[in-house]
């Protein structure tokens, strides 16, 4: 057996059908989407087709989709763009378990005169919705809450959160990078104002993503210019966008596969729970079907990761962006979780097989024992 890849929350394998769809746009169809000739029109048509595919995945309108370079850019555009467009409101509300891209952008807001309220979570990683409502003030310009946590997979109940935020008169941004392709999202029925996604998390190419901006909302561009209807300058990444569109179509079709993914994840978790001194973070609440973040008493996560790696099993100690750091994950810190330094994230995809999970469950107890000495 080759590598067993259980790090799909860090990134996914680009689907072969996505690669195939992208290839002609690197070679014979190389026109600039802004050019007035035939090759340009061909590229512009491909970009608009991709916009329709992404909009269909989200239940949005094509004109509400702004293409970009991925999750980090979408978060920066949403947060900075909203506060720049409405300088009268100087208060931002977010949670203690957001991705580092959002934490960094919050710091940028703070440095630029925005007051930031960070909401705590409980031991299961849940928000207190009454606390959220109470935190929203008349000068709150934006509330930003992730759809699903990248480390624990904990899902925030957007159907309950969005109406509460709207009732208090604030805008809502959702970082949906980990949710897209794993759980259904329907912006036609969910009153969210801004939402960002990233293609490489659902079998699309790296460095491509989108920001949904609800029709009529004023948001300053990060890169002013004429492309993307004045919302993001630079020559369109046509192959990347074609890949994103194809990945969006496949993701919608594969949502039903998530039941099988969850069954494999649950099989893995049953095996982990039978190891003495092992727990599953966030298991007391709703989670993504593919994610298992396990804590083991008396070991360093990094040591267990290396042992799994020696067996060809690819996992993570938390977010890829934090890999190599010795500090425990801020997400587990916020949850006051036990065994924070001894935690390993397994993240599956529709490509994960039963045989692979069986190999992992077979070797894991022994590797945990070895990592504990
Ligand atoms: N938000 C979440 C929840 C993520 O998991 C990630 C990537 O790990 C990002 C944002 C950043 O996305 P990108 O890698 O496309 O910049």
GROMACS .gro file of C-alpha atoms and ligand atoms in nm:
model
  389
    1UNK     CA    1   0.000   0.000   0.000
    2UNK     CA    2   0.126   0.349  -0.085
    3UNK     CA    3   0.081   0.654   0.134
    4UNK     CA    4  -0.234   0.673   0.344
    5UNK     CA    5  -0.338   1.036   0.321
    6UNK     CA    6  -0.545   1.150   0.619
    7UNK     CA    7  -0.463   1.521   0.604
    8UNK     CA    8  -0.747   1.642   0.381
    9UNK     CA    9  -0.823   1.945   0.598
   10UNK     CA   10  -0.473   2.072   0.515
   11UNK     CA   11  -0.528   2.017   0.144
   12UNK     CA   12  -0.681   1.761  -0.090
   13UNK     CA   13  -0.557   1.581  -0.399
   14UNK     CA   14  -0.660   1.777  -0.708
   15UNK     CA   15  -0.922   1.556  -0.873
   16UNK     CA   16  -0.795   1.407  -1.203
   17UNK     CA   17  -1.112   1.538  -1.373
   18UNK     CA   18  -1.026   1.888  -1.245
   19UNK     CA   19  -0.672   1.862  -1.384
   20UNK     CA   20  -0.810   1.743  -1.717
   21UNK     CA   21  -1.055   2.034  -1.733
   22UNK     CA   22  -0.776   2.283  -1.658
   23UNK     CA   23  -0.515   2.158  -1.909
   24UNK     CA   24  -0.642   2.318  -2.234
   25UNK     CA   25  -0.649   2.657  -2.060
   26UNK     CA   26  -0.271   2.634  -2.007
   27UNK     CA   27  -0.201   2.545  -2.368
   28UNK     CA   28  -0.410   2.619  -2.677
   29UNK     CA   29  -0.671   2.835  -2.496
   30UNK     CA   30  -0.435   3.091  -2.349
   31UNK     CA   31  -0.622   3.414  -2.417
   32UNK     CA   32  -0.656   3.696  -2.166
   33UNK     CA   33  -1.020   3.701  -2.048
   34UNK     CA   34  -1.012   4.080  -2.093
   35UNK     CA   35  -0.909   4.070  -2.462
   36UNK     CA   36  -1.157   4.166  -2.734
   37UNK     CA   37  -1.058   3.888  -2.979
   38UNK     CA   38  -1.176   3.528  -3.018
   39UNK     CA   39  -0.923   3.375  -2.775
   40UNK     CA   40  -1.013   3.637  -2.515
   41UNK     CA   41  -1.385   3.569  -2.555
   42UNK     CA   42  -1.321   3.197  -2.510
   43UNK     CA   43  -1.143   3.263  -2.179
   44UNK     CA   44  -1.407   3.512  -2.062
   45UNK     CA   45  -1.675   3.253  -2.134
   46UNK     CA   46  -1.487   2.993  -1.929
   47UNK     CA   47  -1.455   3.234  -1.635
   48UNK     CA   48  -1.828   3.309  -1.642
   49UNK     CA   49  -1.913   2.938  -1.665
   50UNK     CA   50  -1.698   2.877  -1.355
   51UNK     CA   51  -1.878   3.162  -1.177
   52UNK     CA   52  -2.212   2.994  -1.248
   53UNK     CA   53  -2.080   2.661  -1.120
   54UNK     CA   54  -1.955   2.812  -0.793
   55UNK     CA   55  -2.279   3.011  -0.749
   56UNK     CA   56  -2.484   2.693  -0.803
   57UNK     CA   57  -2.286   2.509  -0.533
   58UNK     CA   58  -2.367   2.786  -0.282
   59UNK     CA   59  -2.723   2.875  -0.385
   60UNK     CA   60  -2.596   3.221  -0.482
   61UNK     CA   61  -2.624   3.439  -0.794
   62UNK     CA   62  -2.323   3.443  -1.029
   63UNK     CA   63  -2.278   3.820  -0.986
   64UNK     CA   64  -2.236   3.762  -0.611
   65UNK     CA   65  -1.917   3.558  -0.665
   66UNK     CA   66  -1.577   3.734  -0.669
   67UNK     CA   67  -1.287   3.511  -0.770
   68UNK     CA   68  -0.960   3.536  -0.580
   69UNK     CA   69  -0.651   3.344  -0.466
   70UNK     CA   70  -0.813   3.146  -0.181
   71UNK     CA   71  -0.929   3.156   0.178
   72UNK     CA   72  -0.677   3.402   0.316
   73UNK     CA   73  -0.750   3.662   0.049
   74UNK     CA   74  -1.127   3.615   0.085
   75UNK     CA   75  -1.104   3.677   0.460
   76UNK     CA   76  -0.888   3.987   0.412
   77UNK     CA   77  -1.121   4.122   0.143
   78UNK     CA   78  -1.434   4.064   0.354
   79UNK     CA   79  -1.307   4.205   0.682
   80UNK     CA   80  -1.096   4.495   0.559
   81UNK     CA   81  -1.338   4.576   0.278
   82UNK     CA   82  -1.642   4.602   0.504
   83UNK     CA   83  -1.470   4.828   0.760
   84UNK     CA   84  -1.320   5.049   0.489
   85UNK     CA   85  -1.659   5.085   0.321
   86UNK     CA   86  -1.831   5.184   0.645
   87UNK     CA   87  -1.592   5.380   0.869
   88UNK     CA   88  -1.876   5.484   1.105
   89UNK     CA   89  -1.891   5.135   1.257
   90UNK     CA   90  -1.573   5.041   1.443
   91UNK     CA   91  -1.657   4.718   1.624
   92UNK     CA   92  -1.589   4.361   1.509
   93UNK     CA   93  -1.709   4.037   1.670
   94UNK     CA   94  -1.548   3.699   1.610
   95UNK     CA   95  -1.468   3.371   1.792
   96UNK     CA   96  -1.166   3.233   1.975
   97UNK     CA   97  -1.129   2.937   1.737
   98UNK     CA   98  -1.095   3.102   1.395
   99UNK     CA   99  -0.822   3.012   1.145
  100UNK     CA  100  -0.493   3.202   1.174
  101UNK     CA  101  -0.579   3.389   0.850
  102UNK     CA  102  -0.873   3.546   1.030
  103UNK     CA  103  -0.679   3.603   1.353
  104UNK     CA  104  -0.412   3.793   1.155
  105UNK     CA  105  -0.676   4.001   0.977
  106UNK     CA  106  -0.842   4.080   1.313
  107UNK     CA  107  -0.504   4.210   1.432
  108UNK     CA  108  -0.487   4.426   1.120
  109UNK     CA  109  -0.832   4.567   1.201
  110UNK     CA  110  -0.723   4.635   1.560
  111UNK     CA  111  -0.413   4.819   1.441
  112UNK     CA  112  -0.644   5.028   1.223
  113UNK     CA  113  -0.872   5.143   1.503
  114UNK     CA  114  -1.135   4.869   1.511
  115UNK     CA  115  -1.235   4.729   1.849
  116UNK     CA  116  -1.241   4.348   1.842
  117UNK     CA  117  -1.456   4.125   2.066
  118UNK     CA  118  -1.347   3.761   2.072
  119UNK     CA  119  -1.618   3.520   2.188
  120UNK     CA  120  -1.512   3.215   2.393
  121UNK     CA  121  -1.624   2.857   2.326
  122UNK     CA  122  -1.713   2.582   2.573
  123UNK     CA  123  -1.530   2.250   2.623
  124UNK     CA  124  -1.703   2.102   2.318
  125UNK     CA  125  -1.606   2.400   2.102
  126UNK     CA  126  -1.959   2.549   2.102
  127UNK     CA  127  -2.052   2.918   2.106
  128UNK     CA  128  -2.305   3.057   2.352
  129UNK     CA  129  -2.559   3.216   2.115
  130UNK     CA  130  -2.695   3.447   2.382
  131UNK     CA  131  -2.344   3.571   2.449
  132UNK     CA  132  -2.306   3.629   2.075
  133UNK     CA  133  -2.624   3.835   2.060
  134UNK     CA  134  -2.525   4.035   2.367
  135UNK     CA  135  -2.185   4.115   2.210
  136UNK     CA  136  -2.339   4.283   1.903
  137UNK     CA  137  -2.371   4.661   1.948
  138UNK     CA  138  -2.512   4.945   1.741
  139UNK     CA  139  -2.158   5.019   1.617
  140UNK     CA  140  -2.078   4.656   1.524
  141UNK     CA  141  -1.978   4.665   1.160
  142UNK     CA  142  -1.925   4.294   1.111
  143UNK     CA  143  -1.954   3.956   1.283
  144UNK     CA  144  -1.731   3.678   1.148
  145UNK     CA  145  -1.792   3.315   1.242
  146UNK     CA  146  -1.646   3.010   1.071
  147UNK     CA  147  -1.883   2.744   0.936
  148UNK     CA  148  -1.662   2.455   1.045
  149UNK     CA  149  -1.344   2.445   1.248
  150UNK     CA  150  -1.038   2.326   1.059
  151UNK     CA  151  -0.891   2.139   1.358
  152UNK     CA  152  -1.186   1.981   1.541
  153UNK     CA  153  -1.439   1.990   1.256
  154UNK     CA  154  -1.692   2.146   1.498
  155UNK     CA  155  -1.980   2.304   1.305
  156UNK     CA  156  -2.129   2.632   1.416
  157UNK     CA  157  -2.510   2.639   1.372
  158UNK     CA  158  -2.530   2.902   1.099
  159UNK     CA  159  -2.907   2.859   1.066
  160UNK     CA  160  -2.941   2.987   1.425
  161UNK     CA  161  -2.652   3.232   1.416
  162UNK     CA  162  -2.736   3.420   1.095
  163UNK     CA  163  -3.091   3.532   1.188
  164UNK     CA  164  -2.968   3.647   1.531
  165UNK     CA  165  -2.687   3.856   1.382
  166UNK     CA  166  -2.921   4.006   1.120
  167UNK     CA  167  -3.186   4.085   1.385
  168UNK     CA  168  -2.923   4.290   1.569
  169UNK     CA  169  -2.846   4.487   1.251
  170UNK     CA  170  -2.490   4.368   1.186
  171UNK     CA  171  -2.335   4.212   0.878
  172UNK     CA  172  -2.225   3.847   0.893
  173UNK     CA  173  -1.916   3.697   0.729
  174UNK     CA  174  -1.862   3.321   0.727
  175UNK     CA  175  -1.528   3.150   0.665
  176UNK     CA  176  -1.660   2.837   0.493
  177UNK     CA  177  -1.324   2.702   0.374
  178UNK     CA  178  -1.363   2.373   0.562
  179UNK     CA  179  -1.739   2.334   0.517
  180UNK     CA  180  -1.767   2.359   0.138
  181UNK     CA  181  -1.799   2.015  -0.019
  182UNK     CA  182  -1.846   1.846   0.320
  183UNK     CA  183  -2.181   1.983   0.439
  184UNK     CA  184  -2.461   2.152   0.239
  185UNK     CA  185  -2.464   2.532   0.230
  186UNK     CA  186  -2.754   2.726   0.081
  187UNK     CA  187  -2.712   3.101   0.068
  188UNK     CA  188  -3.059   3.138  -0.084
  189UNK     CA  189  -3.206   3.053   0.256
  190UNK     CA  190  -2.921   3.152   0.491
  191UNK     CA  191  -2.899   3.529   0.557
  192UNK     CA  192  -2.520   3.550   0.536
  193UNK     CA  193  -2.366   3.865   0.380
  194UNK     CA  194  -2.017   3.740   0.291
  195UNK     CA  195  -1.869   3.390   0.266
  196UNK     CA  196  -1.531   3.268   0.149
  197UNK     CA  197  -1.412   2.935   0.008
  198UNK     CA  198  -1.090   2.784  -0.122
  199UNK     CA  199  -1.066   2.533  -0.410
  200UNK     CA  200  -0.778   2.325  -0.272
  201UNK     CA  201  -0.987   2.209   0.024
  202UNK     CA  202  -1.236   2.033  -0.205
  203UNK     CA  203  -1.017   1.870  -0.470
  204UNK     CA  204  -0.961   2.184  -0.675
  205UNK     CA  205  -0.632   2.363  -0.745
  206UNK     CA  206  -0.432   2.556  -0.486
  207UNK     CA  207  -0.424   2.935  -0.495
  208UNK     CA  208  -0.782   2.977  -0.622
  209UNK     CA  209  -1.095   3.067  -0.431
  210UNK     CA  210  -1.398   3.290  -0.414
  211UNK     CA  211  -1.570   3.542  -0.194
  212UNK     CA  212  -1.950   3.560  -0.198
  213UNK     CA  213  -2.066   3.919  -0.150
  214UNK     CA  214  -2.443   3.951  -0.114
  215UNK     CA  215  -2.593   4.164  -0.393
  216UNK     CA  216  -2.597   4.536  -0.311
  217UNK     CA  217  -2.342   4.516  -0.027
  218UNK     CA  218  -2.067   4.778  -0.035
  219UNK     CA  219  -1.722   4.628   0.020
  220UNK     CA  220  -1.395   4.806  -0.073
  221UNK     CA  221  -1.169   4.599  -0.300
  222UNK     CA  222  -0.826   4.490  -0.176
  223UNK     CA  223  -0.692   4.521  -0.531
  224UNK     CA  224  -0.872   4.806  -0.708
  225UNK     CA  225  -0.907   4.769  -1.083
  226UNK     CA  226  -1.160   4.680  -1.350
  227UNK     CA  227  -1.164   4.298  -1.338
  228UNK     CA  228  -1.431   4.110  -1.141
  229UNK     CA  229  -1.667   4.408  -1.190
  230UNK     CA  230  -1.423   4.637  -1.011
  231UNK     CA  231  -1.399   4.414  -0.706
  232UNK     CA  232  -1.057   4.254  -0.774
  233UNK     CA  233  -0.792   4.356  -1.021
  234UNK     CA  234  -0.537   4.131  -1.199
  235UNK     CA  235  -0.561   3.915  -1.509
  236UNK     CA  236  -0.799   3.627  -1.445
  237UNK     CA  237  -0.639   3.292  -1.359
  238UNK     CA  238  -0.840   3.111  -1.625
  239UNK     CA  239  -0.702   2.755  -1.574
  240UNK     CA  240  -0.739   2.790  -1.197
  241UNK     CA  241  -1.095   2.920  -1.222
  242UNK     CA  242  -1.194   2.644  -1.464
  243UNK     CA  243  -1.053   2.400  -1.206
  244UNK     CA  244  -1.248   2.568  -0.924
  245UNK     CA  245  -1.570   2.547  -1.128
  246UNK     CA  246  -1.518   2.178  -1.205
  247UNK     CA  247  -1.435   2.107  -0.838
  248UNK     CA  248  -1.757   2.287  -0.736
  249UNK     CA  249  -1.965   2.067  -0.968
  250UNK     CA  250  -1.798   1.751  -0.833
  251UNK     CA  251  -1.836   1.869  -0.471
  252UNK     CA  252  -2.211   1.914  -0.513
  253UNK     CA  253  -2.243   1.563  -0.656
  254UNK     CA  254  -2.027   1.412  -0.384
  255UNK     CA  255  -2.209   1.556  -0.084
  256UNK     CA  256  -2.397   1.226  -0.062
  257UNK     CA  257  -2.061   1.039  -0.036
  258UNK     CA  258  -2.005   1.211   0.297
  259UNK     CA  259  -2.220   0.945   0.469
  260UNK     CA  260  -1.960   0.681   0.377
  261UNK     CA  261  -1.679   0.915   0.479
  262UNK     CA  262  -1.848   0.961   0.816
  263UNK     CA  263  -1.888   0.585   0.860
  264UNK     CA  264  -1.511   0.540   0.810
  265UNK     CA  265  -1.437   0.833   1.043
  266UNK     CA  266  -1.662   0.673   1.307
  267UNK     CA  267  -1.485   0.341   1.264
  268UNK     CA  268  -1.154   0.515   1.323
  269UNK     CA  269  -1.293   0.693   1.629
  270UNK     CA  270  -1.427   0.371   1.779
  271UNK     CA  271  -1.075   0.228   1.758
  272UNK     CA  272  -0.923   0.543   1.910
  273UNK     CA  273  -1.170   0.543   2.199
  274UNK     CA  274  -1.063   0.191   2.290
  275UNK     CA  275  -0.705   0.313   2.348
  276UNK     CA  276  -0.664   0.401   2.718
  277UNK     CA  277  -0.614   0.775   2.776
  278UNK     CA  278  -0.752   0.880   2.435
  279UNK     CA  279  -1.029   1.131   2.370
  280UNK     CA  280  -1.194   1.291   2.066
  281UNK     CA  281  -1.204   1.671   2.076
  282UNK     CA  282  -1.544   1.826   2.000
  283UNK     CA  283  -1.724   1.491   1.996
  284UNK     CA  284  -2.005   1.627   2.215
  285UNK     CA  285  -2.137   1.844   1.934
  286UNK     CA  286  -2.206   1.846   1.558
  287UNK     CA  287  -1.890   1.804   1.351
  288UNK     CA  288  -1.778   1.770   0.991
  289UNK     CA  289  -1.819   1.409   0.873
  290UNK     CA  290  -1.451   1.372   0.777
  291UNK     CA  291  -1.263   1.510   1.078
  292UNK     CA  292  -1.130   1.340   1.390
  293UNK     CA  293  -0.906   1.537   1.626
  294UNK     CA  294  -0.785   1.295   1.893
  295UNK     CA  295  -0.596   1.370   2.212
  296UNK     CA  296  -0.368   1.112   2.376
  297UNK     CA  297  -0.254   1.132   2.736
  298UNK     CA  298   0.120   1.125   2.804
  299UNK     CA  299   0.265   1.183   2.458
  300UNK     CA  300   0.374   1.460   2.222
  301UNK     CA  301   0.156   1.484   1.911
  302UNK     CA  302   0.465   1.548   1.700
  303UNK     CA  303   0.620   1.215   1.816
  304UNK     CA  304   0.309   1.020   1.718
  305UNK     CA  305   0.287   1.206   1.386
  306UNK     CA  306   0.646   1.103   1.304
  307UNK     CA  307   0.575   0.740   1.393
  308UNK     CA  308   0.265   0.738   1.171
  309UNK     CA  309   0.469   0.905   0.897
  310UNK     CA  310   0.726   0.622   0.915
  311UNK     CA  311   0.437   0.386   0.832
  312UNK     CA  312   0.333   0.603   0.537
  313UNK     CA  313   0.035   0.755   0.719
  314UNK     CA  314   0.001   1.132   0.670
  315UNK     CA  315  -0.175   1.320   0.951
  316UNK     CA  316  -0.138   1.655   1.124
  317UNK     CA  317  -0.105   1.791   1.476
  318UNK     CA  318  -0.361   2.062   1.399
  319UNK     CA  319  -0.370   2.324   1.131
  320UNK     CA  320  -0.098   2.296   0.866
  321UNK     CA  321  -0.019   2.662   0.926
  322UNK     CA  322   0.075   2.576   1.285
  323UNK     CA  323   0.283   2.269   1.198
  324UNK     CA  324   0.636   2.287   1.332
  325UNK     CA  325   0.525   2.510   1.620
  326UNK     CA  326   0.560   2.363   1.968
  327UNK     CA  327   0.279   2.570   2.122
  328UNK     CA  328  -0.047   2.377   2.170
  329UNK     CA  329  -0.324   2.463   1.927
  330UNK     CA  330  -0.510   2.788   2.016
  331UNK     CA  331  -0.833   2.606   1.928
  332UNK     CA  332  -0.772   2.340   2.195
  333UNK     CA  333  -0.657   2.611   2.435
  334UNK     CA  334  -0.987   2.794   2.384
  335UNK     CA  335  -1.174   2.468   2.455
  336UNK     CA  336  -0.954   2.408   2.764
  337UNK     CA  337  -0.911   2.061   2.617
  338UNK     CA  338  -0.699   1.794   2.786
  339UNK     CA  339  -0.394   1.645   2.610
  340UNK     CA  340  -0.367   1.952   2.386
  341UNK     CA  341   0.003   1.886   2.316
  342UNK     CA  342  -0.066   1.520   2.247
  343UNK     CA  343  -0.327   1.569   1.976
  344UNK     CA  344  -0.342   1.439   1.621
  345UNK     CA  345  -0.590   1.532   1.348
  346UNK     CA  346  -0.706   1.267   1.102
  347UNK     CA  347  -0.903   1.417   0.810
  348UNK     CA  348  -1.056   1.188   0.550
  349UNK     CA  349  -1.203   1.242   0.204
  350UNK     CA  350  -1.418   1.044  -0.040
  351UNK     CA  351  -1.089   0.892  -0.161
  352UNK     CA  352  -1.018   0.731   0.178
  353UNK     CA  353  -1.075   0.355   0.171
  354UNK     CA  354  -1.189   0.107   0.435
  355UNK     CA  355  -0.858  -0.081   0.391
  356UNK     CA  356  -0.665   0.235   0.474
  357UNK     CA  357  -0.866   0.294   0.791
  358UNK     CA  358  -0.813  -0.070   0.889
  359UNK     CA  359  -0.435  -0.030   0.853
  360UNK     CA  360  -0.445   0.280   1.074
  361UNK     CA  361  -0.663   0.125   1.344
  362UNK     CA  362  -0.433  -0.179   1.347
  363UNK     CA  363  -0.104   0.009   1.396
  364UNK     CA  364  -0.226   0.301   1.608
  365UNK     CA  365  -0.243   0.137   1.957
  366UNK     CA  366   0.118   0.015   1.926
  367UNK     CA  367   0.244   0.351   1.796
  368UNK     CA  368   0.068   0.533   2.081
  369UNK     CA  369   0.240   0.302   2.332
  370UNK     CA  370   0.578   0.367   2.163
  371UNK     CA  371   0.520   0.744   2.158
  372UNK     CA  372   0.440   0.739   2.531
  373UNK     CA  373   0.787   0.616   2.639
  374LIG     N1  374  -0.989   2.927   0.677
  374LIG     C1  375  -0.987   2.798   0.717
  374LIG     C2  376  -1.090   2.749   0.812
  374LIG     C3  377  -0.885   2.713   0.671
  374LIG     O1  378  -0.882   2.586   0.711
  374LIG     C4  379  -0.787   2.765   0.581
  374LIG     C5  380  -0.676   2.679   0.533
  374LIG     O2  381  -0.622   2.599   0.607
  374LIG     C6  382  -0.795   2.899   0.541
  374LIG     C7  383  -0.897   2.977   0.592
  374LIG     C8  384  -0.696   2.958   0.446
  374LIG     O3  385  -0.723   2.916   0.316
  374LIG     P1  386  -0.613   2.930   0.199
  374LIG     O4  387  -0.513   2.821   0.223
  374LIG     O5  388  -0.688   2.910   0.072
  374LIG     O6  389  -0.557   3.067   0.209
   0.00000   0.00000   0.00000
